[in-house]
Coordinates of C-alpha atoms in Angstrom, one line a residue:
M1 CA -2.2 21.7 -1.3
S2 CA -2.4 25.2 -2.9
E3 CA -5.4 26.6 -4.8
K4 CA -3.2 26.5 -8.0
A5 CA -2.5 22.8 -7.6
A6 CA -6.2 22.0 -7.1
A7 CA -7.0 24.0 -10.3
Y8 CA -4.9 21.9 -12.6
K9 CA -6.6 18.9 -14.3
M10 CA -5.4 15.5 -13.1
T11 CA -5.9 12.2 -15.1
P12 CA -4.6 8.7 -15.3
G13 CA -2.5 7.9 -18.4
D14 CA -4.0 7.1 -21.8
G15 CA -1.8 4.7 -23.7
E16 CA -2.8 6.1 -27.1
K17 CA -2.9 9.9 -26.6
D18 CA -0.5 10.4 -23.7
L19 CA 2.5 8.3 -24.7
I20 CA 4.5 11.1 -26.4
P21 CA 3.7 13.8 -23.8
I22 CA 4.8 11.4 -21.1
A23 CA 8.0 10.6 -23.0
Q24 CA 8.7 14.3 -23.6
I25 CA 8.4 15.4 -20.0
V26 CA 10.6 12.4 -18.9
S27 CA 13.1 13.3 -21.6
D28 CA 13.1 17.0 -20.6
A29 CA 13.8 16.1 -17.0
F30 CA 16.3 13.3 -17.4
S31 CA 17.8 13.3 -20.9
G32 CA 18.1 16.9 -21.9
G33 CA 15.1 16.7 -24.2
Q34 CA 16.7 13.9 -26.2
H35 CA 15.7 10.3 -27.0
V36 CA 11.9 11.0 -26.8
L37 CA 11.0 8.2 -29.3
E38 CA 13.3 5.7 -27.5
I39 CA 11.8 6.5 -24.1
S40 CA 8.3 6.2 -25.5
Q41 CA 9.0 2.8 -27.1
K42 CA 11.0 1.2 -24.4
Y43 CA 10.5 2.9 -21.0
I44 CA 6.8 3.5 -21.3
D45 CA 5.2 1.4 -24.1
N46 CA 7.2 -1.8 -24.3
C47 CA 7.0 -2.7 -20.6
H48 CA 4.9 -3.1 -17.5
Y49 CA 4.0 0.6 -17.2
D50 CA 0.6 1.0 -15.6
F51 CA -1.4 3.8 -17.2
E52 CA -4.4 3.3 -14.9
T53 CA -2.5 4.1 -11.6
T54 CA -0.1 6.6 -13.1
R55 CA -1.2 10.2 -12.5
L56 CA -0.7 13.1 -14.9
V57 CA -1.3 16.8 -14.1
W58 CA -2.2 19.2 -16.8
D59 CA -2.3 23.0 -17.2
G60 CA -4.6 23.1 -20.2
D61 CA -3.0 20.9 -22.8
K62 CA 0.4 21.1 -21.2
L63 CA 1.6 18.1 -19.2
I64 CA 3.2 19.7 -16.1
H65 CA 3.6 16.6 -13.8
H66 CA 4.2 12.9 -14.2
W67 CA 3.9 10.3 -11.4
G68 CA 4.7 7.1 -13.2
V69 CA 3.8 3.6 -12.1
W70 CA 5.2 0.3 -13.2
G71 CA 3.3 -2.6 -11.8
Y72 CA 4.8 -6.1 -11.2
P73 CA 4.5 -9.2 -9.0
M74 CA 7.3 -9.3 -6.5
R75 CA 8.6 -12.5 -5.0
L76 CA 8.6 -12.8 -1.2
E77 CA 9.9 -16.3 -0.4
N78 CA 7.3 -18.6 -2.1
I79 CA 4.5 -16.0 -2.4
T80 CA 4.1 -12.9 -4.5
L81 CA 2.9 -9.4 -3.7
K82 CA 1.5 -6.9 -6.2
V83 CA 3.9 -4.0 -6.2
A84 CA 3.5 -0.5 -7.7
G85 CA 7.0 0.6 -8.8
V86 CA 7.1 4.4 -9.0
G87 CA 9.6 6.2 -11.3
A88 CA 10.3 9.2 -13.5
V89 CA 8.5 11.5 -11.1
V90 CA 8.9 15.1 -12.4
T91 CA 7.2 18.5 -12.1
R92 CA 8.0 21.2 -14.6
E93 CA 10.0 23.9 -12.9
A94 CA 7.5 26.7 -13.2
Y95 CA 4.9 24.5 -11.3
R96 CA 7.0 23.4 -8.4
Q97 CA 6.3 24.2 -4.7
Q98 CA 2.6 24.3 -5.3
G99 CA 1.6 20.8 -4.0
V100 CA 1.2 19.3 -7.4
M101 CA 3.2 16.1 -6.6
Q102 CA 1.4 15.7 -3.3
R103 CA -1.9 15.8 -5.1
A104 CA -0.8 13.3 -7.8
A105 CA 0.8 10.9 -5.2
T106 CA -2.2 10.8 -3.0
A107 CA -4.5 10.1 -6.0
S108 CA -2.2 7.4 -7.2
F109 CA -2.0 5.7 -3.8
A110 CA -5.8 5.5 -3.9
A111 CA -5.8 4.1 -7.4
M112 CA -3.1 1.5 -6.4
R113 CA -5.3 0.2 -3.6
A114 CA -8.4 0.1 -5.9
H115 CA -6.4 -1.9 -8.4
G116 CA -5.2 -4.5 -5.9
Y117 CA -1.7 -3.4 -5.1
D118 CA -0.1 -4.3 -1.8
L119 CA 3.0 -2.2 -1.7
S120 CA 4.8 0.6 -3.6
I121 CA 8.5 0.7 -4.2
L122 CA 10.6 3.4 -5.6
R123 CA 14.2 4.8 -5.7
G124 CA 14.9 8.4 -4.9
R125 CA 14.8 11.2 -2.3
H126 CA 12.1 13.5 -1.0
Y127 CA 9.6 10.6 -0.6
H128 CA 9.9 10.0 3.2
K129 CA 7.0 12.5 3.7
F130 CA 4.8 10.2 1.6
G131 CA 5.3 7.2 3.9
Y132 CA 8.2 5.5 2.1
R133 CA 10.9 3.8 4.2
R134 CA 14.2 2.0 3.4
A135 CA 13.6 -1.1 1.4
W136 CA 17.1 -2.4 0.8
N137 CA 20.7 -1.2 0.5
Y138 CA 23.1 -1.1 -2.4
V139 CA 25.2 -4.2 -1.9
T140 CA 28.3 -4.6 -4.1
T141 CA 30.7 -7.6 -4.0
K142 CA 34.1 -6.5 -5.3
L143 CA 37.0 -8.7 -6.6
K144 CA 40.4 -7.6 -7.7
A145 CA 41.9 -9.3 -10.8
D146 CA 43.8 -11.9 -8.8
E147 CA 40.8 -12.7 -6.7
I148 CA 38.5 -13.9 -9.5
P149 CA 38.0 -17.7 -9.1
T150 CA 39.3 -19.7 -12.0
F151 CA 37.0 -22.3 -13.7
E152 CA 37.1 -23.8 -17.2
I153 CA 34.4 -22.8 -19.6
Q154 CA 32.2 -25.9 -20.2
H155 CA 29.9 -24.5 -22.9
P156 CA 30.6 -22.0 -25.7
Y157 CA 28.7 -18.7 -25.3
R158 CA 27.6 -15.9 -27.5
P159 CA 26.2 -12.4 -27.1
L160 CA 22.4 -12.5 -26.7
N161 CA 20.0 -10.2 -28.6
P162 CA 16.4 -9.1 -28.2
A163 CA 15.2 -12.3 -29.9
D164 CA 16.5 -14.1 -26.8
M165 CA 14.6 -12.0 -24.4
E166 CA 11.7 -14.5 -23.9
A167 CA 14.2 -17.3 -23.1
I168 CA 16.1 -15.0 -20.7
N169 CA 12.9 -14.1 -18.9
T170 CA 11.9 -17.8 -18.6
L171 CA 15.2 -18.9 -17.3
Y172 CA 15.4 -15.9 -14.9
N173 CA 12.0 -16.8 -13.4
Q174 CA 13.0 -20.4 -13.0
T175 CA 16.4 -19.6 -11.3
H176 CA 15.3 -16.7 -9.2
A177 CA 12.0 -18.2 -7.9
A178 CA 13.3 -18.2 -4.3
F179 CA 14.9 -14.8 -4.2
S180 CA 12.8 -12.2 -2.3
G181 CA 12.4 -8.7 -3.9
T182 CA 12.9 -9.9 -7.5
C183 CA 10.3 -9.3 -10.2
I184 CA 8.4 -11.9 -12.0
R185 CA 9.1 -11.1 -15.6
P186 CA 8.5 -9.9 -18.2
T187 CA 9.1 -6.3 -17.2
F188 CA 11.1 -4.3 -19.7
G189 CA 11.6 -5.5 -23.3
M190 CA 14.9 -4.9 -25.2
L191 CA 14.8 -3.2 -28.6
E192 CA 18.5 -3.1 -29.6
D193 CA 21.3 -5.6 -29.3
G194 CA 23.8 -3.0 -27.9
E195 CA 21.8 -2.4 -24.8
M196 CA 21.8 -6.0 -23.5
N197 CA 25.4 -6.8 -22.6
A198 CA 24.3 -10.3 -22.0
Y199 CA 26.2 -13.5 -23.0
G200 CA 24.5 -16.9 -23.0
W201 CA 25.1 -20.6 -23.6
F202 CA 22.7 -23.3 -24.7
D203 CA 21.9 -27.0 -24.1
P204 CA 22.0 -29.7 -26.7
D205 CA 18.4 -28.9 -27.6
R206 CA 19.4 -25.3 -28.3
Q207 CA 17.5 -24.0 -25.2
L208 CA 19.1 -21.2 -23.2
A209 CA 20.9 -22.9 -20.3
G210 CA 22.5 -19.9 -18.7
Y211 CA 23.7 -16.3 -19.1
V212 CA 25.5 -13.4 -17.5
R213 CA 24.9 -9.7 -17.9
A214 CA 28.2 -7.8 -17.7
V215 CA 28.4 -4.1 -18.2
P216 CA 31.6 -1.9 -18.0
T217 CA 31.6 1.2 -15.9
E218 CA 31.9 4.5 -17.7
D219 CA 35.6 4.8 -16.9
K220 CA 36.2 1.2 -18.2
K221 CA 38.0 0.2 -15.0
V222 CA 35.4 -2.1 -13.6
L223 CA 33.3 -4.9 -15.2
Q224 CA 30.0 -5.2 -13.4
C225 CA 28.0 -8.4 -13.3
L226 CA 24.4 -7.2 -13.0
E227 CA 22.7 -10.6 -13.5
A228 CA 23.5 -14.3 -13.8
A229 CA 21.6 -17.5 -14.3
G230 CA 22.5 -21.1 -14.9
E231 CA 25.4 -23.3 -13.6
P232 CA 27.4 -20.9 -11.3
T233 CA 30.9 -22.1 -12.2
Q234 CA 30.2 -21.5 -15.9
C235 CA 28.9 -18.0 -15.0
V236 CA 32.1 -17.2 -13.2
A237 CA 34.2 -18.7 -16.0
V238 CA 32.5 -16.6 -18.6
L239 CA 32.9 -13.5 -16.5
G240 CA 36.6 -14.3 -16.1
E241 CA 37.1 -14.5 -19.8
L242 CA 35.2 -11.3 -20.5
F243 CA 37.3 -9.6 -17.8
K244 CA 40.5 -10.6 -19.5
Q245 CA 39.4 -9.2 -22.8
E246 CA 39.8 -5.6 -21.6
S247 CA 42.0 -3.7 -19.2
Y248 CA 39.7 -3.9 -16.2
E249 CA 41.0 -3.5 -12.7
E250 CA 38.1 -5.1 -10.8
L251 CA 35.1 -7.4 -11.2
H252 CA 32.0 -6.3 -9.3
F253 CA 28.7 -8.0 -8.6
F254 CA 25.7 -5.7 -8.2
T255 CA 22.0 -6.4 -7.6
L256 CA 22.5 -10.1 -7.4
P257 CA 20.5 -11.6 -4.5
H258 CA 22.4 -12.3 -1.3
D259 CA 22.0 -16.1 -1.6
H260 CA 22.7 -16.3 -5.3
P261 CA 24.9 -19.4 -6.1
V262 CA 27.5 -17.2 -7.9
L263 CA 28.0 -15.0 -4.9
Q264 CA 28.2 -18.1 -2.7
I265 CA 31.2 -19.2 -4.8
V266 CA 32.8 -15.8 -4.7
R267 CA 32.4 -15.5 -1.0
R268 CA 34.4 -18.7 -0.4
K269 CA 37.6 -16.8 -1.2
S270 CA 38.8 -13.2 -0.9
C271 CA 36.4 -10.4 -1.7
I272 CA 35.0 -7.1 -0.3
V273 CA 31.2 -6.8 0.2
E274 CA 30.1 -3.2 0.4
N275 CA 26.8 -2.6 2.0
R276 CA 25.8 1.0 1.3
Y277 CA 23.2 2.6 3.5
F278 CA 21.2 5.7 2.6
H279 CA 19.2 8.2 4.7
H280 CA 15.8 9.0 3.2
T281 CA 16.9 8.0 -0.3
G282 CA 17.9 4.8 -2.2
W283 CA 15.3 2.1 -2.5
L284 CA 12.2 2.7 -0.5
V285 CA 9.0 0.8 0.3
R286 CA 5.5 2.1 1.2
I287 CA 2.4 0.2 2.4
V288 CA -0.6 0.4 0.0
N289 CA -2.9 -2.2 1.5
L290 CA -1.7 -3.7 4.8
R291 CA -4.5 -6.2 5.2
G292 CA -4.2 -7.4 1.6
A293 CA -0.5 -8.0 2.0
L294 CA -1.0 -9.9 5.3
E295 CA -3.6 -12.1 3.7
K296 CA -1.2 -13.1 1.0
M297 CA 1.5 -13.7 3.5
R298 CA -0.5 -16.0 5.7
P299 CA 1.2 -19.2 4.4
L300 CA 4.6 -17.6 5.3
F301 CA 3.5 -16.8 8.8
E302 CA 2.2 -20.3 9.4
T303 CA 5.5 -21.8 8.1
R304 CA 7.6 -19.4 10.2
L305 CA 5.5 -20.2 13.3
A306 CA 5.7 -24.0 12.8
Q307 CA 9.5 -23.7 12.7
S308 CA 9.7 -21.7 15.9
A309 CA 9.1 -21.8 19.7
Y310 CA 5.7 -20.2 18.9
K311 CA 4.2 -23.1 17.1
D312 CA 1.6 -23.7 19.8
W313 CA 1.1 -20.0 20.7
E314 CA -2.4 -18.5 20.8
G315 CA -3.2 -14.9 20.7
A316 CA -3.7 -11.9 18.4
F317 CA -0.9 -9.6 17.2
T318 CA -1.8 -6.2 15.8
L319 CA 0.4 -4.3 13.4
D320 CA -0.2 -0.5 13.7
A321 CA 1.1 1.1 10.6
G322 CA -0.4 4.5 11.4
E323 CA -2.8 5.0 8.6
Q324 CA -3.7 1.3 8.6
Q325 CA -4.0 -1.4 11.2
A326 CA -4.6 -5.2 10.9
S327 CA -4.2 -8.1 13.2
L328 CA -2.9 -11.7 13.0
R329 CA -5.1 -14.0 15.1
I330 CA -2.9 -17.0 15.8
A331 CA -4.1 -20.4 17.1
K332 CA -1.7 -23.3 17.3
G333 CA 0.1 -22.3 14.1
L334 CA -3.0 -21.3 12.1
V335 CA -3.3 -17.6 11.2
Q336 CA -6.3 -15.4 10.3
V337 CA -6.1 -11.8 9.4
T338 CA -8.7 -9.6 11.1
E339 CA -9.6 -6.0 11.8
S340 CA -10.2 -6.5 15.5
P341 CA -7.3 -5.3 17.8
G342 CA -5.1 -7.9 19.5
E343 CA -3.6 -8.0 23.0
I344 CA -0.1 -7.5 21.6
V345 CA 0.3 -4.3 19.5
F346 CA 3.3 -3.3 17.5
H347 CA 3.2 0.5 16.9
G348 CA 5.6 0.5 13.9
G349 CA 4.1 3.2 11.7
W350 CA 5.4 3.2 8.1
E351 CA 8.3 1.1 9.2
V352 CA 5.9 -1.9 9.1
G353 CA 6.5 -1.9 5.3
R354 CA 10.1 -2.8 6.0
L355 CA 9.0 -5.7 8.2
L356 CA 6.7 -7.0 5.5
I357 CA 9.5 -7.4 2.9
G358 CA 12.1 -8.4 5.4
S359 CA 14.4 -5.5 4.5
D360 CA 16.7 -6.1 7.4
E361 CA 17.0 -7.8 10.8
P362 CA 13.9 -6.9 12.8
E363 CA 16.0 -5.6 15.7
E364 CA 17.8 -3.3 13.2
I365 CA 14.6 -1.9 11.8
I366 CA 13.2 -1.3 15.3
Q367 CA 16.4 0.3 16.5
Q368 CA 16.8 2.6 13.4
A369 CA 13.2 3.8 13.7
G370 CA 13.3 4.3 17.5
I371 CA 10.3 2.0 18.0
E372 CA 9.6 0.9 21.6
C373 CA 8.3 -2.6 22.2
S374 CA 8.3 -5.2 24.9
S375 CA 10.5 -8.3 24.8
E376 CA 7.5 -10.4 24.1
T377 CA 6.5 -8.3 21.1
L378 CA 10.1 -8.3 19.8
A379 CA 10.3 -12.1 20.1
L380 CA 7.1 -12.5 18.0
V381 CA 8.2 -9.9 15.4
K382 CA 11.5 -11.8 15.0
V383 CA 9.6 -15.0 14.2
L384 CA 7.1 -13.5 11.9
F385 CA 9.3 -11.0 10.0
P386 CA 12.8 -12.4 9.4
N387 CA 15.5 -10.7 7.2
L388 CA 14.9 -11.8 3.6
H389 CA 17.7 -9.8 2.0
P390 CA 15.3 -8.5 -0.8
M391 CA 16.9 -7.3 -4.0
I392 CA 15.6 -6.2 -7.4
S393 CA 17.7 -6.8 -10.5
H394 CA 19.3 -3.8 -12.2
W395 CA 17.5 -5.0 -15.4
D396 CA 14.1 -4.5 -13.8
E397 CA 14.6 -1.0 -12.2
F398 CA 11.9 1.4 -13.1

């Protein structure tokens, strides 16, 4: 870190006095200086933005750097981890290459740990040096017009509006409870009807029974389903009708979890599933508190062991994540998290974060990172850290 970077004042955010300066620096970087009020109302104020772990860097009264944090509970099978989503990271041009972001990131990581976060997740490039590693890929399921399954619409539907947001969140949380990587809502609120692109149907008691979120691409050639909840054939039927209302060429499904019932219907017939990989960019995960995450994951480890050939195994397994280490002491299916080193050690470095969220097959993670481990270690890793196909909804991206 340069002397200049150290000289600038750094603070957490203040929801009252820093809202507009934050919105302005974000707008200048990503919106050409436009939509400052909208950014302040929706992207910062009307959501899960965490002022306490966000870090701002100032040159006098001028905000020169923003490291923004959006905190949320993330599902991992049937448990939740506290995740710090990082976004809208920007340094004003005149202050770059001085170590300003390094200083803000380091301070934010310490604040995240102090506030009980387990992991941090972001999307972007240039973060590998901060310990972030691939979290999940961009997976898109593509259908041509004649490949869209045909179902009859069973319930009338209508466009949803911001007044329906609470019902959407409730239904989403119910129907996505088993999907790893998804947020427990609320996250972002909706302020205007036109930004929702959601269509829902209701039960006889006028309660929201299902919905789809369908957004056209900029060239109007593709209708993208970005979210769906409720009876899956009704979801597909509504999407099919929306598709026919315009001159779309293809129907795509993006950011739906791998095991989503709509995708299970779609994959019964013809489709293309595109799994897009990124190198040092895309969605990335970083460990904040290894031991804290492992403590929350203990029920998962015990269930996984009970369903494996290791159900009666006894020993201690150490995860070496570089900056942090912790051990799982296992005795006949029961797991304790300890500081003391075990006889089996997995030297995974920052890639351990990928294992925690099940970002891919364990063998794939180990191969991609060039990690060396024994056959015994690999066998235990495969039991403890299966591929969970994590995925965050487009609606919750920060």
